[in-house]
Coordinates of C-alpha atoms and ligand atoms in Angstrom, one line a residue:
X1 CA 40.6 30.1 -45.4
X2 CA 40.9 29.5 -49.1
X3 CA 37.2 29.4 -49.6
X4 CA 36.9 32.7 -47.7
X5 CA 39.3 34.3 -50.2
X6 CA 37.4 32.7 -53.1
X7 CA 34.2 34.3 -51.8
X8 CA 35.9 37.7 -52.1
X9 CA 36.5 37.2 -55.9
X10 CA 32.9 38.1 -57.0
X11 CA 33.1 41.3 -54.8
X12 CA 36.4 42.3 -56.3
X13 CA 35.2 41.5 -59.8
X14 CA 32.1 43.6 -59.2
X15 CA 34.1 46.4 -57.8
X16 CA 36.5 46.3 -60.8
X17 CA 33.7 46.3 -63.3
X18 CA 32.0 49.2 -61.5
X19 CA 35.3 51.1 -61.4
X20 CA 35.9 50.5 -65.1
X21 CA 32.3 51.6 -66.0
X22 CA 32.6 54.7 -63.8
X23 CA 36.0 55.5 -65.4
X24 CA 34.7 55.1 -68.9
X25 CA 31.4 57.0 -68.6
X26 CA 32.0 59.4 -65.7
X27 CA 35.3 60.6 -64.5
X28 CA 38.5 58.7 -63.4
X29 CA 38.0 59.6 -59.7
X30 CA 34.4 58.6 -59.7
X31 CA 35.2 55.2 -61.1
X32 CA 37.6 54.5 -58.2
X33 CA 35.2 55.9 -55.7
X34 CA 32.4 53.6 -57.0
X35 CA 34.7 50.6 -56.7
X36 CA 35.7 51.5 -53.2
X37 CA 32.1 52.1 -52.2
X38 CA 31.0 48.7 -53.4
X39 CA 33.9 47.0 -51.6
X40 CA 33.1 48.9 -48.3
X41 CA 29.3 48.1 -48.7
X42 CA 30.1 44.4 -49.2
X43 CA 32.4 44.4 -46.2
X44 CA 29.7 46.2 -44.2
X45 CA 27.0 43.6 -45.1
X46 CA 29.4 40.8 -44.3
X47 CA 30.3 42.4 -41.0
X48 CA 26.6 42.8 -40.0
X49 CA 25.7 39.2 -40.9
X50 CA 28.8 37.9 -39.2
X51 CA 28.0 39.8 -36.0
X52 CA 24.4 38.3 -36.0
X53 CA 25.8 34.9 -36.5
X54 CA 28.3 35.5 -33.7
X55 CA 25.5 36.6 -31.3
X56 CA 23.5 33.6 -32.3
X57 CA 26.4 31.1 -31.8
X58 CA 27.1 32.6 -28.4
X59 CA 23.5 31.8 -27.6
X60 CA 22.4 35.3 -26.8
X61 CA 18.9 34.3 -27.6
X62 CA 18.1 35.3 -31.2
X63 CA 15.0 33.3 -31.9
X64 CA 14.9 33.9 -35.6
X65 CA 17.9 34.2 -37.9
X66 CA 17.5 36.3 -41.0
X67 CA 20.2 37.8 -43.2
X68 CA 20.4 40.0 -46.1
X69 CA 22.7 39.5 -49.1
X70 CA 22.5 36.4 -51.4
X71 CA 24.7 33.7 -50.0
X72 CA 24.2 34.8 -46.5
X73 CA 20.4 34.6 -46.7
X74 CA 20.7 31.0 -48.0
X75 CA 23.1 30.0 -45.2
X76 CA 20.8 31.6 -42.6
X77 CA 17.8 29.9 -44.1
X78 CA 19.5 26.5 -43.9
X79 CA 20.6 27.1 -40.3
X80 CA 17.1 28.2 -39.4
X81 CA 15.8 24.9 -40.8
X82 CA 18.3 22.8 -38.9
X83 CA 17.5 24.7 -35.7
X84 CA 13.7 24.3 -36.1
X85 CA 14.2 20.6 -36.6
X86 CA 16.5 20.3 -33.6
X87 CA 14.0 22.3 -31.4
X88 CA 11.2 19.9 -32.3
X89 CA 13.4 16.9 -31.5
X90 CA 14.3 18.4 -28.2
X91 CA 10.7 19.1 -27.3
X92 CA 9.7 15.6 -28.2
X93 CA 12.5 14.1 -26.1
X94 CA 11.6 16.4 -23.2
X95 CA 7.9 15.3 -23.4
X96 CA 9.0 11.7 -23.4
X97 CA 11.3 12.2 -20.5
X98 CA 8.6 13.9 -18.5
X99 CA 6.2 11.0 -19.2
X100 CA 8.9 8.5 -18.0
X101 CA 9.4 10.6 -14.8
X102 CA 5.6 10.7 -14.3
X103 CA 5.3 7.0 -14.8
X104 CA 8.1 6.3 -12.3
X105 CA 6.5 8.7 -9.8
X106 CA 3.2 6.9 -10.1
X107 CA 4.8 3.6 -9.2
X108 CA 3.7 2.3 -5.7
X109 CA 7.3 1.1 -5.3
X110 CA 10.3 3.2 -4.5
X111 CA 12.8 3.6 -7.4
X112 CA 16.4 4.8 -7.1
X113 CA 18.8 5.1 -10.0
X114 CA 22.5 4.8 -9.1
X115 CA 25.5 5.5 -11.2
X116 CA 28.6 3.3 -11.4
X117 CA 29.9 5.0 -8.2
X118 CA 26.7 4.1 -6.3
X119 CA 25.7 7.8 -6.4
X120 CA 22.1 8.7 -6.5
X121 CA 21.2 10.0 -10.0
X122 CA 17.5 10.1 -9.5
X123 CA 14.8 8.7 -7.2
X124 CA 11.0 9.0 -7.0
X125 CA 9.0 10.5 -4.1
X126 CA 8.1 7.1 -2.6
X127 CA 11.8 6.2 -2.4
X128 CA 12.5 9.5 -0.7
X129 CA 9.9 8.6 1.9
X130 CA 11.0 5.0 2.3
X131 CA 14.7 5.7 2.6
X132 CA 14.5 9.2 4.2
X133 CA 16.3 10.7 1.1
X134 CA 15.9 14.3 0.0
X135 CA 16.6 14.1 -3.7
X136 CA 17.6 17.8 -4.1
X137 CA 20.0 17.6 -1.2
X138 CA 21.3 14.1 -1.7
X139 CA 21.6 13.9 -5.5
X140 CA 25.0 12.5 -6.5
X141 CA 25.7 11.4 -2.9
X142 CA 26.7 7.8 -2.5
X143 CA 23.5 5.9 -1.3
X144 CA 25.2 4.1 1.5
X145 CA 26.2 7.4 3.0
X146 CA 22.5 8.1 3.4
X147 CA 21.1 4.6 4.1
X148 CA 23.6 3.5 6.6
X149 CA 22.1 0.2 7.7
X150 CA 24.9 -2.3 7.7
X151 CA 23.0 -5.0 5.8
X152 CA 22.1 -2.5 3.1
X153 CA 25.7 -1.1 2.8
X154 CA 27.0 -4.6 2.5
X155 CA 24.4 -5.5 -0.1
X156 CA 25.2 -2.5 -2.3
X157 CA 28.9 -2.7 -2.0
X158 CA 29.1 -6.5 -2.5
X159 CA 27.3 -6.1 -5.9
X160 CA 25.6 -9.4 -5.7
X161 CA 22.0 -8.7 -6.5
X162 CA 20.3 -12.1 -7.0
X163 CA 18.4 -11.9 -3.8
X164 CA 16.7 -8.9 -2.2
X165 CA 17.6 -7.4 1.1
X166 CA 15.0 -6.8 3.8
X167 CA 15.2 -3.7 6.1
X168 CA 13.0 -2.7 9.0
X169 CA 12.3 1.1 8.9
X170 CA 11.5 2.5 12.3
X171 CA 8.8 5.2 11.9
X172 CA 7.4 7.7 14.4
X173 CA 4.1 5.7 14.7
X174 CA 4.9 2.3 13.2
X175 CA 7.7 0.4 11.8
X176 CA 7.6 -0.7 8.1
X177 CA 9.3 -3.7 6.5
X178 CA 11.0 -2.8 3.2
X179 CA 12.3 -5.2 0.5
X180 CA 15.1 -3.7 -1.6
X181 CA 16.6 -5.3 -4.7
X182 CA 19.1 -3.8 -7.2
X183 CA 19.0 -4.5 -10.9
X184 CA 22.1 -3.6 -13.1
X185 CA 21.4 -1.7 -16.3
X186 CA 23.4 0.4 -18.8
X187 CA 27.0 1.3 -18.1
X188 CA 27.3 -0.2 -14.7
X189 CA 24.3 1.7 -13.4
X190 CA 21.8 0.1 -10.9
X191 CA 18.1 0.5 -10.5
X192 CA 17.1 -0.1 -6.8
X193 CA 13.4 -1.1 -6.4
X194 CA 11.9 -0.7 -2.9
X195 CA 8.7 -2.5 -1.9
X196 CA 6.8 -2.1 1.3
X197 CA 6.1 -5.6 2.4
X198 CA 4.7 -4.8 5.9
X199 CA 1.2 -6.1 5.1
X200 CA 2.5 -9.1 3.3
X201 CA 4.7 -9.9 6.3
X202 CA 1.8 -9.4 8.7
X203 CA -0.4 -11.8 6.6
X204 CA 2.3 -14.4 6.6
X205 CA 2.8 -14.1 10.3
X206 CA -1.0 -14.4 10.8
X207 CA -1.1 -17.5 8.7
X208 CA 1.8 -19.0 10.7
X209 CA 0.0 -18.1 14.0
X210 CA -3.2 -19.5 12.7
X211 CA -1.7 -22.9 12.0
X212 CA 0.1 -22.9 15.3
X213 CA -3.0 -21.9 17.2
X214 CA -5.2 -24.5 15.5
X215 CA -2.7 -27.2 16.2
X216 CA -2.4 -26.2 19.8
X217 CA -6.2 -26.0 20.3
X218 CA -6.6 -29.4 18.8
X219 CA -3.7 -31.0 20.8
X220 CA -5.0 -29.9 24.2
X221 CA -8.3 -31.8 24.2
X222 CA -6.7 -34.7 22.3
X223 CA -4.0 -35.1 25.0
X224 CA -6.7 -35.0 27.7
X225 CA -8.7 -37.6 25.9
X226 CA -5.8 -39.9 25.3
X227 CA -4.9 -39.6 29.0
X228 CA -8.4 -40.8 30.0
X229 CA -8.3 -43.6 27.3
X230 CA -5.0 -44.9 28.7
X231 CA -6.4 -44.9 32.2
X232 CA -9.6 -46.7 31.2
X233 CA -7.5 -49.2 29.1
X234 CA -4.9 -50.0 31.7
X235 CA -6.8 -49.8 35.0
X236 CA -9.7 -51.9 36.1
X237 CA -11.9 -49.0 37.3
X238 CA -15.3 -49.3 39.0
X239 CA -18.2 -48.7 36.5
X240 CA -19.1 -45.3 38.1
X241 CA -15.6 -44.0 37.6
X242 CA -15.5 -45.4 34.1
X243 CA -18.7 -43.6 33.3
X244 CA -17.3 -40.4 34.7
X245 CA -14.2 -40.7 32.5
X246 CA -16.3 -41.4 29.5
X247 CA -18.3 -38.3 30.1
X248 CA -15.1 -36.2 30.5
X249 CA -13.9 -37.6 27.2
X250 CA -17.2 -36.7 25.6
X251 CA -16.7 -33.1 26.8
X252 CA -13.3 -33.0 25.2
X253 CA -14.7 -34.5 22.0
X254 CA -17.5 -31.8 22.0
X255 CA -14.8 -29.1 22.5
X256 CA -12.9 -30.4 19.4
X257 CA -16.1 -30.6 17.4
X258 CA -17.0 -27.0 18.3
X259 CA -13.6 -25.9 17.3
X260 CA -13.8 -27.6 14.0
X261 CA -17.3 -26.2 13.4
X262 CA -16.2 -22.7 14.2
X263 CA -13.2 -23.1 11.9
X264 CA -15.4 -24.3 9.1
X265 CA -17.8 -21.4 9.7
X266 CA -14.9 -18.9 9.5
X267 CA -13.5 -20.6 6.4
X268 CA -16.9 -20.4 4.7
X269 CA -17.3 -16.7 5.7
X270 CA -13.8 -15.8 4.5
X271 CA -14.2 -17.7 1.2
X272 CA -17.4 -15.7 0.5
X273 CA -16.7 -12.1 -0.2
X274 CA -20.2 -11.4 -1.6
X275 CA -22.6 -9.4 0.5
X276 CA -25.1 -11.6 2.4
X277 CA -28.5 -12.2 0.7
X278 CA -31.5 -10.0 1.6
X279 CA -33.6 -12.8 3.2
X280 CA -36.3 -11.4 5.5
X281 CA -35.5 -12.5 9.1
X282 CA -38.2 -11.8 11.8
X283 CA -36.5 -10.1 14.7
X284 CA -39.1 -11.3 17.2
X285 CA -38.5 -14.9 16.1
X286 CA -34.7 -14.4 16.3
X287 CA -35.0 -12.9 19.8
X288 CA -37.1 -15.8 21.0
X289 CA -34.4 -18.3 19.9
X290 CA -31.7 -16.3 21.5
X291 CA -33.7 -16.0 24.7
X292 CA -34.1 -19.8 25.0
X293 CA -30.4 -20.4 24.5
X294 CA -29.5 -17.7 26.9
X295 CA -31.7 -19.1 29.7
X296 CA -30.2 -22.6 29.1
X297 CA -26.7 -21.3 29.2
X298 CA -27.1 -19.1 32.3
X299 CA -29.1 -21.7 34.2
X300 CA -30.6 -19.1 36.4
X301 CA -27.3 -17.6 37.5
X302 CA -27.8 -14.1 35.9
X303 CA -30.5 -11.5 35.6
X304 CA -31.4 -11.6 31.9
X305 CA -33.4 -8.8 30.1
X306 CA -34.6 -8.9 26.6
X307 CA -36.0 -5.7 24.9
X308 CA -37.4 -5.9 21.5
X309 CA -38.1 -2.2 20.9
X310 CA -38.8 -2.3 17.2
X311 CA -40.2 -5.6 16.1
X312 CA -39.2 -5.4 12.4
X313 CA -37.4 -7.6 9.9
X314 CA -33.7 -7.7 9.3
X315 CA -32.6 -8.5 5.7
X316 CA -29.7 -11.0 5.7
X317 CA -28.6 -14.6 6.1
X318 CA -30.5 -16.0 9.1
X319 CA -27.9 -18.7 10.0
X320 CA -25.1 -16.2 10.1
X321 CA -27.0 -13.5 11.9
X322 CA -28.1 -16.0 14.6
X323 CA -24.6 -17.3 15.0
X324 CA -23.2 -13.7 15.5
X325 CA -26.0 -12.7 17.9
X326 CA -25.6 -16.0 19.9
X327 CA -21.8 -15.5 20.2
X328 CA -22.3 -12.0 21.7
X329 CA -24.9 -13.2 24.1
X330 CA -23.0 -16.3 25.1
X331 CA -19.9 -14.2 25.7
X332 CA -21.8 -11.9 28.0
X333 CA -23.2 -14.8 30.0
X334 CA -20.0 -16.8 30.1
X335 CA -17.8 -13.9 31.1
X336 CA -20.2 -12.3 33.6
X337 CA -20.0 -13.8 37.1
X338 CA -23.0 -15.1 38.8
X339 CA -25.6 -12.5 40.0
X340 CA -24.5 -10.2 37.3
X341 CA -27.0 -9.0 34.7
X342 CA -27.1 -9.3 30.9
X343 CA -29.4 -7.1 28.7
X344 CA -30.1 -7.9 25.1
X345 CA -31.8 -5.2 23.0
X346 CA -32.9 -4.7 19.4
X347 CA -34.0 -1.2 18.2
X348 CA -34.0 1.0 15.1
X349 CA -32.3 4.3 15.7
X350 CA -33.3 7.8 14.3
X351 CA -31.0 7.2 11.3
X352 CA -33.0 4.1 10.4
X353 CA -30.1 1.8 11.5
X354 CA -30.9 -1.5 13.3
X355 CA -29.0 -2.0 16.5
X356 CA -28.5 -5.3 18.3
X357 CA -26.7 -4.7 21.6
X358 CA -25.7 -6.9 24.5
X359 CA -24.8 -5.2 27.7
X360 CA -23.3 -7.0 30.7
X361 CA -22.1 -6.2 34.2
X362 CA -19.1 -8.5 33.8
X363 CA -15.3 -7.8 34.2
X364 CA -15.0 -5.4 31.3
X365 CA -12.1 -5.3 28.8
X366 CA -9.3 -2.8 29.0
X367 CA -8.9 -0.6 26.0
X368 CA -5.6 -2.1 24.7
X369 CA -7.4 -5.4 24.1
X370 CA -10.5 -4.0 22.3
X371 CA -9.0 -3.5 18.8
X372 CA -7.6 -7.1 18.9
X373 CA -10.8 -8.9 20.1
X374 CA -11.8 -9.9 16.6
X375 CA -8.5 -11.6 15.7
X376 CA -8.8 -15.3 15.4
X377 CA -7.9 -17.1 18.7
X378 CA -7.4 -13.8 20.6
X379 CA -8.4 -14.1 24.2
X380 CA -8.0 -11.4 26.9
X381 CA -7.4 -13.9 29.7
X382 CA -6.3 -17.2 28.3
X383 CA -6.6 -19.1 31.5
X384 CA -10.1 -17.9 32.4
X385 CA -11.2 -18.3 28.8
X386 CA -10.1 -21.9 28.8
X387 CA -12.2 -22.5 32.0
X388 CA -15.2 -21.2 30.1
X389 CA -14.4 -23.3 27.1
X390 CA -13.7 -20.5 24.6
X391 CA -11.3 -20.7 21.8
X392 CA -11.3 -17.1 20.7
X393 CA -13.0 -17.6 17.4
X394 CA -16.5 -16.2 18.3
X395 CA -15.8 -12.5 17.7
X396 CA -13.8 -13.3 14.5
X397 CA -17.0 -14.9 13.2
X398 CA -19.0 -11.9 14.4
X399 CA -16.7 -9.6 12.5
X400 CA -17.1 -11.5 9.3
X401 CA -20.8 -11.8 9.6
X402 CA -21.0 -8.0 10.2
X403 CA -18.9 -7.2 7.1
X404 CA -21.0 -9.5 4.9
X405 CA -24.1 -7.5 6.2
X406 CA -22.4 -4.1 5.9
X407 CA -22.8 -3.9 9.7
X408 CA -20.5 -2.3 12.2
X409 CA -19.3 -4.0 15.4
X410 CA -18.9 -1.4 18.2
X411 CA -17.3 -2.4 21.5
X412 CA -17.6 -0.2 24.6
X413 CA -16.2 -1.4 27.9
X414 CA -15.1 -0.2 31.3
X415 CA -12.8 -2.4 33.3
X416 CA -14.6 -3.7 36.3
X417 CA -18.0 -2.4 35.3
X418 CA -19.0 -4.3 32.1
X419 CA -19.2 -4.2 28.4
X420 CA -21.6 -3.4 25.6
X421 CA -21.2 -5.1 22.2
X422 CA -23.4 -3.5 19.5
X423 CA -23.9 -4.7 15.9
X424 CA -25.3 -1.7 13.8
X425 CA -27.0 -2.6 10.5
X426 CA -27.5 -0.1 7.7
X427 CA -31.1 1.1 7.0
X428 CA -31.0 -0.8 3.7
X429 CA -31.0 -4.1 5.7
X430 CA -34.0 -3.1 7.8
X431 CA -37.6 -3.7 6.6
Ligands
ATP1 P1 -15.4 -18.7 21.4 O1 -16.3 -17.6 21.2 O2 -14.7 -19.2 20.2 O3 -16.0 -19.8 22.1 P2 -14.1 -16.8 23.1 O4 -15.4 -16.4 23.7 O5 -12.9 -16.9 24.0 O6 -14.2 -18.2 22.4 P3 -14.4 -14.5 21.5 O7 -15.9 -14.6 21.5 O8 -13.8 -14.2 20.2 O9 -13.7 -15.8 22.0 O10 -13.9 -13.5 22.5 C1 -12.6 -13.1 22.6 C2 -12.2 -12.7 24.0 O11 -12.8 -11.5 24.3 C3 -12.7 -13.6 25.0 O12 -11.8 -14.7 25.2 C4 -12.8 -12.7 26.3 O13 -11.5 -12.6 26.9 C5 -13.1 -11.4 25.7 N1 -14.6 -11.1 25.8 C6 -15.5 -11.3 24.8 N2 -16.7 -10.9 25.3 C7 -16.5 -10.4 26.5 C8 -17.4 -9.9 27.5 N3 -18.7 -9.7 27.3 N4 -16.9 -9.5 28.7 C9 -15.5 -9.6 28.9 N5 -14.7 -10.2 28.0 C10 -15.2 -10.6 26.9
MG2 MG1 -17.1 -16.1 22.3

């Protein structure tokens, strides 16, 4: 207030001097008139500058402040400099903020920020998808009004976040397993991280199944063997029966040996993620080996056909390719009843791909089993497969061999009519 009055002093002094000069050199009235004019002019300038400042303070969008009149010009200049500095700071903060948001959006995990009332302050797109949140609609809603699963509500409200909480999210096509964990941060806020652990869970379940299956498959022949051993040990059997029991024990021993060998083959294949080498394998030689094995296995019970349409070389690992082909042929023979037929063919198609296919007139496989055939220990009909001595590892081995050779395994089958298993090798593996 006082400084405002002080600012008037120079104007009043100036007006006084102008008045005195006017009075001395012109006329009395003109002197007064000049003094009044100077006061009015000063007030006018002050008024204009004040209005500009007023408009600016009210934020009406003046982008550049300029004033006329000494002290005003200086004030405006200083203001202008402060504003320019602030604008730059704001732009930088905005850029940084945008980068943070972009980084959070790029995260493969869901992120939700909650305030001290458990209200959603922000979340990324993955979190929206995982928790069925719509950020625009649900912002500042309490999260447990939206995610209403009791275990989650209890977790958030109990405020004990040492352990994560696991939720199963039912989807239209498949359900997903989500792991959520909250981490407290500034002013009682919480950051909730959401991870999709469906694949991890599946892998863990597969590992558990695998151990259970191996143990089971080992225990069965062992139990049978020990039963025979006990009989032979405790009973005084005639030599023929003894020999018969020993042979049965030998069969069980072989079964266990096959299982262990298949497991080792699988383990080796799985440990080796490199593509198979490009060794030249003569297909006519390979077919002759397969043919001999097939006749030995079938023992004249099936009509067997072998077609070597394109006698070329395949580039790969011979031991692996032979084991994959033999598995397909032995499956066809073992699962096809007597008098059925099995056709084994090798040809190169118009795209230059090598195709090894085995067609049988066996029982066929219904479509729901087909995607699961290459799982370890998967058998369509466990009881019949046991009769034929299978453990369900053959097609798992075939799948691994195929992937090491960039080949594709195609299964076509009609229930009651038969199946065709084809291994299709890319042109780069044919010479
Ligand atoms: P292994 O090959 O380890 O001795 P397996 O033959 O039972 O045992 P896979 O070769 O992996 O195992 O085959 C899996 C299952 O697929 C078999 O148990 C059988 O039920 C089914 N299957 C495979 N080939 C045929 C086929 N040609 N016709 C009908 N079913 C088949
Ligand atoms: Mg098999």
